[in-house]
CSV table of C-alpha atoms (C1' of nucleotides) in Angstrom, one decimal:
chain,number,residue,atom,x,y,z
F,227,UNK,CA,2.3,16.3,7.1
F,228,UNK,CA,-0.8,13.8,6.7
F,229,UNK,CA,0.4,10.4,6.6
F,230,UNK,CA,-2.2,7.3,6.9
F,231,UNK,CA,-2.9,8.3,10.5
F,232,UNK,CA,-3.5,11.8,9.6
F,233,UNK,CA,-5.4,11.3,6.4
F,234,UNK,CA,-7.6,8.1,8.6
F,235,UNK,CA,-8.3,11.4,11.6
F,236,UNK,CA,-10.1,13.6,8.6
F,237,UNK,CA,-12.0,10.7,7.1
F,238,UNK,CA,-13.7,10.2,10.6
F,239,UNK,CA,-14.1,13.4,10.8
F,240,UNK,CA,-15.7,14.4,8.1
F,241,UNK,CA,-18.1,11.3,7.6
F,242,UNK,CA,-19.7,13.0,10.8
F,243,UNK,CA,-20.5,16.1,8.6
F,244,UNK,CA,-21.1,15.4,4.9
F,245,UNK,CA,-22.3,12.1,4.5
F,246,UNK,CA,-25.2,12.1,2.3
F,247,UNK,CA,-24.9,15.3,1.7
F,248,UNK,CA,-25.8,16.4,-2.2
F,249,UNK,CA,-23.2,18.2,-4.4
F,250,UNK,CA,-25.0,21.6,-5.8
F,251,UNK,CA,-22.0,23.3,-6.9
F,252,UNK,CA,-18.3,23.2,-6.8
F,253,UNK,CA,-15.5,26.3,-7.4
F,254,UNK,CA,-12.2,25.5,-8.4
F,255,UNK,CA,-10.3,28.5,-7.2
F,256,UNK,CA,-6.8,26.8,-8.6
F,257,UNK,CA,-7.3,24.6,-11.1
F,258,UNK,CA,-4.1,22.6,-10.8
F,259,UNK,CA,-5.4,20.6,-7.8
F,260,UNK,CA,-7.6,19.1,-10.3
F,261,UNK,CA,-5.1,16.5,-11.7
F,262,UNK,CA,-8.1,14.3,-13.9
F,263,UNK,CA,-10.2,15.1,-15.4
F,264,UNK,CA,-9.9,18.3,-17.3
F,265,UNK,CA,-11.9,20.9,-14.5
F,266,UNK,CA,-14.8,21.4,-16.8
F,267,UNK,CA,-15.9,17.5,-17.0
F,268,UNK,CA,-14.5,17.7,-13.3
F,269,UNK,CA,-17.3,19.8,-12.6
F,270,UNK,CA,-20.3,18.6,-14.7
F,271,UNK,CA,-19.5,14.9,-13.3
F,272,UNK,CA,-19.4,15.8,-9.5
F,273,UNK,CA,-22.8,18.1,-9.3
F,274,UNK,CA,-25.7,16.2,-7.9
F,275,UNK,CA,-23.8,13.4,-6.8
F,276,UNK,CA,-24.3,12.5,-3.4
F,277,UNK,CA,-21.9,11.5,-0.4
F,278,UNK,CA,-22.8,7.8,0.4
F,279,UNK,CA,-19.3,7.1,2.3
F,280,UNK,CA,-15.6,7.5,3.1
F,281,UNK,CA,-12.8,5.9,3.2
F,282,UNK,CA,-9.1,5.5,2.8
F,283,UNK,CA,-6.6,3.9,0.8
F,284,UNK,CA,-2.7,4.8,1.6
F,285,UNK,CA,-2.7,8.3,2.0
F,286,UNK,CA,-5.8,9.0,-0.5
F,287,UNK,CA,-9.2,10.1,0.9
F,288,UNK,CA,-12.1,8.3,-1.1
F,289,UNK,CA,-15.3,9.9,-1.4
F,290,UNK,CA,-17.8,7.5,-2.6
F,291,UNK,CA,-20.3,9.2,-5.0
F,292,UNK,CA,-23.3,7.5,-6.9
F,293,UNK,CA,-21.1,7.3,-10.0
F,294,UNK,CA,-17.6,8.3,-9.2
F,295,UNK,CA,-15.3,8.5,-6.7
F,296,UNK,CA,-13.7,11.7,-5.5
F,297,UNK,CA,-10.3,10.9,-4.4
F,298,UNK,CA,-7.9,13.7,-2.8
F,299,UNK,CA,-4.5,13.2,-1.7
F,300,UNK,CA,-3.8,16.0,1.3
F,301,UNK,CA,0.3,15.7,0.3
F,302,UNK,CA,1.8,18.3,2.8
F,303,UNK,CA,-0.4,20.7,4.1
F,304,UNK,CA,-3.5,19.7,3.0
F,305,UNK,CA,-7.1,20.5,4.9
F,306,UNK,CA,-11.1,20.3,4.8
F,307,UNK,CA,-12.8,22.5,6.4
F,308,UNK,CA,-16.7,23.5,7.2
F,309,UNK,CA,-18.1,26.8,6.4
F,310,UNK,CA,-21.4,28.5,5.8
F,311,UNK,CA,-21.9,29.2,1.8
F,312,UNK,CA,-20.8,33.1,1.3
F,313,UNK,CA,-18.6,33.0,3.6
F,314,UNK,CA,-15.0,34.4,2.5
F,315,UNK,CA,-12.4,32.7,0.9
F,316,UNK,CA,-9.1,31.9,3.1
F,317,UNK,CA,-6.2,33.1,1.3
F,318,UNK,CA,-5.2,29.6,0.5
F,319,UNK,CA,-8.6,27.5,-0.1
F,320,UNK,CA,-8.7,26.2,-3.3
F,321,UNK,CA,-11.5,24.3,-3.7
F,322,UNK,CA,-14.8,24.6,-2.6
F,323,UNK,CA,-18.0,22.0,-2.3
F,324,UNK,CA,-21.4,23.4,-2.1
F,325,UNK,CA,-24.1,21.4,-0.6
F,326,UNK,CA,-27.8,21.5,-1.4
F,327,UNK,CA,-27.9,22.6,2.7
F,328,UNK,CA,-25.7,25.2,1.9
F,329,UNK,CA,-23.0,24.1,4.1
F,330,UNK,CA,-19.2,24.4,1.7
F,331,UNK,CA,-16.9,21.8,2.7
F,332,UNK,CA,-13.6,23.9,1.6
F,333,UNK,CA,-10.0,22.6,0.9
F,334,UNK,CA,-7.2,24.5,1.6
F,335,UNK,CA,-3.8,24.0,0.9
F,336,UNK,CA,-0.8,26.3,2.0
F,337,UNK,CA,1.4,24.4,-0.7
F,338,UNK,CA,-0.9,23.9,-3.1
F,339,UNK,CA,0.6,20.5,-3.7
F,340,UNK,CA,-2.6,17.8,-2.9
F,341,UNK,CA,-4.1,16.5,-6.2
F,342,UNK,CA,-7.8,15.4,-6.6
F,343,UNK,CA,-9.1,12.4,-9.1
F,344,UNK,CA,-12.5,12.1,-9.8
F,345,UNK,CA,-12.7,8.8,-11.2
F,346,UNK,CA,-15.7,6.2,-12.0
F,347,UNK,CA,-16.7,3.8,-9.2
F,348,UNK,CA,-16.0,0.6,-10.9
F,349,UNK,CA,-12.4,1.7,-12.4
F,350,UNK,CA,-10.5,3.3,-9.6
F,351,UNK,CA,-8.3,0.0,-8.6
F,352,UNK,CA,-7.8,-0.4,-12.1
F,353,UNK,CA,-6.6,3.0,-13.2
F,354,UNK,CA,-4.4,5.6,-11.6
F,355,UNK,CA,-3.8,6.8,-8.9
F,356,UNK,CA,-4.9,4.1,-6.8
F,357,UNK,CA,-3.8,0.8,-9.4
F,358,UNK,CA,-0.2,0.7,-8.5
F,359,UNK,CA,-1.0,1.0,-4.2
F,360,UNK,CA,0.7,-1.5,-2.5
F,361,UNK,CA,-0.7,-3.5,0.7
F,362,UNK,CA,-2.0,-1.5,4.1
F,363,UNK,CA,-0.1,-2.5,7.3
F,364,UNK,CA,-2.9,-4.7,8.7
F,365,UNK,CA,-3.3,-6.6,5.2
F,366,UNK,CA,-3.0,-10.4,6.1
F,367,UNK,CA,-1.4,-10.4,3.1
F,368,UNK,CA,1.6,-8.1,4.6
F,369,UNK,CA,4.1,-10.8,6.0
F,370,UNK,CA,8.0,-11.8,5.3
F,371,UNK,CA,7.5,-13.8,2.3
F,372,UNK,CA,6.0,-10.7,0.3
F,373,UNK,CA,8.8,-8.5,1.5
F,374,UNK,CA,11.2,-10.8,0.6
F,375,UNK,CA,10.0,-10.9,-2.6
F,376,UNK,CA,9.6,-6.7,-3.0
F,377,UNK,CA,13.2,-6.4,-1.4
F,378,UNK,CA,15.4,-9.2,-3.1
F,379,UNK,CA,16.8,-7.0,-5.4
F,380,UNK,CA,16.5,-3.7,-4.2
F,381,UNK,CA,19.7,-1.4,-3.8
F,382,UNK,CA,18.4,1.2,-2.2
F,383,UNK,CA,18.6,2.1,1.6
F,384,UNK,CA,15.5,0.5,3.2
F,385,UNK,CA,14.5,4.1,5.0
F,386,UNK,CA,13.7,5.1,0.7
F,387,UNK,CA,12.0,1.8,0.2
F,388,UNK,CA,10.0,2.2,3.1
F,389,UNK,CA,8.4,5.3,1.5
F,390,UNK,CA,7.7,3.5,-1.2
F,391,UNK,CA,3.9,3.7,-2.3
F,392,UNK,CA,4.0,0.7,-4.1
F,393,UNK,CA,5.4,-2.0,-1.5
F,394,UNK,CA,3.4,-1.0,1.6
F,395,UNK,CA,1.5,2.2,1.4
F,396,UNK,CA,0.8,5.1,3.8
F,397,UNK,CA,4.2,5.4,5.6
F,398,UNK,CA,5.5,9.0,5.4
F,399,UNK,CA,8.4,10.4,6.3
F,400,UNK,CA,8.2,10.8,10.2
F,401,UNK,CA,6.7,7.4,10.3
F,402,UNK,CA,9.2,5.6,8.3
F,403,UNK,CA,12.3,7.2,10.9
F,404,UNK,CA,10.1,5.7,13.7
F,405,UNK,CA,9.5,2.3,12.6
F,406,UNK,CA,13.3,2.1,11.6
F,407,UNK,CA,13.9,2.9,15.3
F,408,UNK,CA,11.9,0.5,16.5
F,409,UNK,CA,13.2,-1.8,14.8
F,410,UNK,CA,17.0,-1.4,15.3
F,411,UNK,CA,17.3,-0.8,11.4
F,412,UNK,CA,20.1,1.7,9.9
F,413,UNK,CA,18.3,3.7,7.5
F,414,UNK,CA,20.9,3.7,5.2
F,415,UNK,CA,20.9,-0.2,5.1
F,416,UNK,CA,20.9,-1.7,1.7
F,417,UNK,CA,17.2,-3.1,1.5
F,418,UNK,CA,18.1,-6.9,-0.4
F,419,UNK,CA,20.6,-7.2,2.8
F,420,UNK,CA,17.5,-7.5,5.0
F,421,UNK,CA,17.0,-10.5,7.2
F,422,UNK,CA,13.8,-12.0,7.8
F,423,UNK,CA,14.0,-11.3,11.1
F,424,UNK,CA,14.3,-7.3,10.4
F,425,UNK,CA,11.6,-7.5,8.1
F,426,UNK,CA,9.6,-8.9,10.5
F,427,UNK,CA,10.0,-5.8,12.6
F,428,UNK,CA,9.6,-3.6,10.0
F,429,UNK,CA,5.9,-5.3,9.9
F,430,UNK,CA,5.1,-5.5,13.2
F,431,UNK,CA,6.6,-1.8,14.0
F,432,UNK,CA,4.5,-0.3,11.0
F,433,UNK,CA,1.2,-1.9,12.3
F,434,UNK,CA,2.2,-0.8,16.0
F,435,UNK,CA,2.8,3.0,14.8
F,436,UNK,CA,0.4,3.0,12.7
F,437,UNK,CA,-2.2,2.5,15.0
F,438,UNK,CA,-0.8,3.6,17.7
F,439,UNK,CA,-1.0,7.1,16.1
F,440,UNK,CA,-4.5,6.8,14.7
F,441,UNK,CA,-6.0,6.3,18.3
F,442,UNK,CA,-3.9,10.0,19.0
F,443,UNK,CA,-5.4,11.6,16.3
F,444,UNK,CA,-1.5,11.4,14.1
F,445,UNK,CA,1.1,13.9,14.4
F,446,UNK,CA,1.4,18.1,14.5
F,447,UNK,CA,4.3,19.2,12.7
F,448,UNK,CA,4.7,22.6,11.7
F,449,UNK,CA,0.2,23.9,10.7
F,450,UNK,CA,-1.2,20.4,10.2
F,451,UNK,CA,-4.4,19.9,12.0
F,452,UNK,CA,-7.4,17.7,11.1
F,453,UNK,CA,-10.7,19.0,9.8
F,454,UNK,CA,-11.9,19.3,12.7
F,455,UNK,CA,-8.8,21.5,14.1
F,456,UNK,CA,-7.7,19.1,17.1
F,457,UNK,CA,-4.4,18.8,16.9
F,458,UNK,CA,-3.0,15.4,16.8
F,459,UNK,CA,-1.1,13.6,20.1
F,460,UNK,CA,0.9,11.7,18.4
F,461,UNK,CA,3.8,14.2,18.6
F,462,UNK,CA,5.1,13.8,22.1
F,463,UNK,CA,5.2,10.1,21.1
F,464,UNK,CA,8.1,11.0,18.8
F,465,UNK,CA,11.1,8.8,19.7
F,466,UNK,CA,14.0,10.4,16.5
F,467,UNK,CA,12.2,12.4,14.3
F,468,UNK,CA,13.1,16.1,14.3
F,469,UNK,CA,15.0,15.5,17.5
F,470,UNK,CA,18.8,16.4,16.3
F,471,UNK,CA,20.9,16.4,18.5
F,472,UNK,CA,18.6,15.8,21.2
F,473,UNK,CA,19.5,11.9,23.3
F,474,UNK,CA,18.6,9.0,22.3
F,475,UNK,CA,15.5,7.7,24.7
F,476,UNK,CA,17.1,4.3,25.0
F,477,UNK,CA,20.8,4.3,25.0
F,478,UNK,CA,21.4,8.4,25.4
F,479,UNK,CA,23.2,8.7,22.6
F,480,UNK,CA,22.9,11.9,20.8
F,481,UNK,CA,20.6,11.6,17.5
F,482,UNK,CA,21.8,12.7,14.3
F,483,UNK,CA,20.0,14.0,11.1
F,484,UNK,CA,21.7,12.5,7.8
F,485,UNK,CA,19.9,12.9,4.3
F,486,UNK,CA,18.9,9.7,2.1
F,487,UNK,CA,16.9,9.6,-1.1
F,488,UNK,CA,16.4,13.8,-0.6
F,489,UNK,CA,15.1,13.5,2.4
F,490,UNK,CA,15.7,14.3,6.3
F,491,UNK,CA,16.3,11.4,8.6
F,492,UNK,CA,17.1,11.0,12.2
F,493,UNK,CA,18.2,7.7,13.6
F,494,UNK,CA,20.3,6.8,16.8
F,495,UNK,CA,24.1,5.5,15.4
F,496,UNK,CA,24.3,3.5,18.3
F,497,UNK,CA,20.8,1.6,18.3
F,498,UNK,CA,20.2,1.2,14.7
F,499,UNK,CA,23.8,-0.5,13.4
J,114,DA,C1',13.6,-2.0,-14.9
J,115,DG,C1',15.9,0.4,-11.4
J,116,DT,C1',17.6,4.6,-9.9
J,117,DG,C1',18.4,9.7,-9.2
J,118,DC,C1',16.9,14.2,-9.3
J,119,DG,C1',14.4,18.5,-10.4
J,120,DA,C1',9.9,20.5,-10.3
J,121,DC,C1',5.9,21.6,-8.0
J,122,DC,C1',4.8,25.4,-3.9
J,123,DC,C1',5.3,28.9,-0.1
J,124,DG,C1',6.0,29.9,4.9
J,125,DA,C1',9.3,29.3,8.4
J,126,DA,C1',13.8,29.2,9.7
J,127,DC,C1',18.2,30.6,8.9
J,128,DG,C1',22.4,33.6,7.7
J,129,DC,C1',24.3,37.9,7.3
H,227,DT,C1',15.8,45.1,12.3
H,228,DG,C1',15.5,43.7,7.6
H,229,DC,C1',16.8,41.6,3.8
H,230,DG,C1',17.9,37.5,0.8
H,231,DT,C1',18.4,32.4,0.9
H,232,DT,C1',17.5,27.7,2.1
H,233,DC,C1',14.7,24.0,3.5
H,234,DG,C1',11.1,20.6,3.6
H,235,DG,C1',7.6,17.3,2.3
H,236,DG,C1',5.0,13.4,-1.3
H,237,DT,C1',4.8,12.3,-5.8
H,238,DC,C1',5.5,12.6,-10.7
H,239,DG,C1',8.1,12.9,-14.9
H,240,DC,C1',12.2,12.8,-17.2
H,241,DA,C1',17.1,11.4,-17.9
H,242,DC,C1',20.3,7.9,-17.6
DNA sequence: AGTGCGACCCGAACGC
DNA sequence: TGCGTTCGGGTCGCAC
């Protein structure tokens, strides 16, 4: 499932193949990816633009155009690939992106659940999806004092609030059971009960496996690889997530799985109080 | 405003 | 073995 790390792995890959690259065509094979415009000004605004650059924001993938921006969120099992045009269609790619060089940069999604935005240059901090982002783990910005202020009045356990777009953004759901972890947190804590001392490790933990995950090319789960089809390392470097059952690597305790907000979660009872 | 939950999807895993 | 059912994951929209 692309988190940050994951989404940051296809960015670098892909400014190595399509960077200035000009759009000469574009099929939308199922329209609901395209979430704004409506998929005919979709299409008349992205042919002939070029590729000047890309970049990240959260999870979203930013493909600077000469007058728009192309922005894609990958959600679960979302993918680029490379093909020659006329090649066929993989039963699940979606989208495709013709070049004048008649390479097609393709995007494929198993669950069809990834959105694309094309939006224009100057707007897309002021308009959605990207205008309600919160901060990225290495924003000086990112310290106690703006967490206290997020999690005063929050009721809900921290393991949902750390998911939460809006506060700090690109933590998924195997990352957010990591960083809790690390940071001797019970999931189920009620965020406003947070000292400043465990939101300090909530900071710190995020920028540590955050990173620590880019520079192994983020997680494999289940089909997720990057454009380029390395698998990411970051897996065996898995301390709770998906390990029911299995010990605890520093006390040996067993692991459980409990559910909060909807969602799995797997924390040590014994480490994380 | 904050919170909870179904909907969106479909392959894998599970239960019988 | 084969069938039907459940689950999961990020985000949005709706109900309360």
């Amino acid at each position: 499932m692309p988190e940050l790390p994951e989404v940051e792995t296809v960015k670098n890959a892909l400014k190595k193949r399509v960077l200035n690259l000009k759009i000469k065509d574009i099929n939308i094979i199922y329209k609901n990816i395209i979430e704004f415009p409506d998929v005919e000004t979709f299409k008349k605004n992205i042919i002939n633009q070029v590729i000047l650059d890309i970049s990240r924001k959260g999870k979203w993938l930013i493909f600077e155009l000469n007058d728009y921006c192309l922005l894609s969120h990958l959600r679960m099992e979302g993918k680029y690939n490379i093909k020659k045009i006329n090649d066929e269609y993989d039963k699940h790619e979606h989208v495709e992106i013709i070049f004048d060089n008649n390479v097609s940069l393709r995007y494929k999604d198993t669950r069809k659940f990834g959105r694309m935005y094309l939006i224009k240059k100057e707007e897309i901090y002021n308009t959605k999806p990207l205008n309600e982002l919160g901060l990225e783990p290495w924003d000086e910005n990112l310290n106690v004092k703006f967490l206290k202020q997020k999690y005063k009045n929050k009721k809900l356990p921290i393991k949902t609030v750390i998911l939460d777009q809006s506060i700090i953004t690109g933590i998924g759901n195997i990352y957010a059971d990591e960083i809790l972890f690390l940071s001797n947190i019970n999931p189920l804590k009620q965020t406003s009960k947070l000292t400043n001392k465990e939101m300090q490790k909530i900071i710190d933990n995020t920028k540590i496996t955050l990173q620590k995950a880019i520079e192994l090319g983020g997680t494999t789960i289940r089909s997720y690889t990057s454009e380029e089809g390395v698998h990411g390392r970051f897996q065996n470097e898995l301390l709770v997530h998906n390990k029911e059952n299995e010990l605890c690597p520093v006390c040996n305790n067993k692991i459980i799985k409990i559910k909060v907000g909807g969602r799995g979660t797997y924390y040590c009872p014994k480490c994380q109080k």
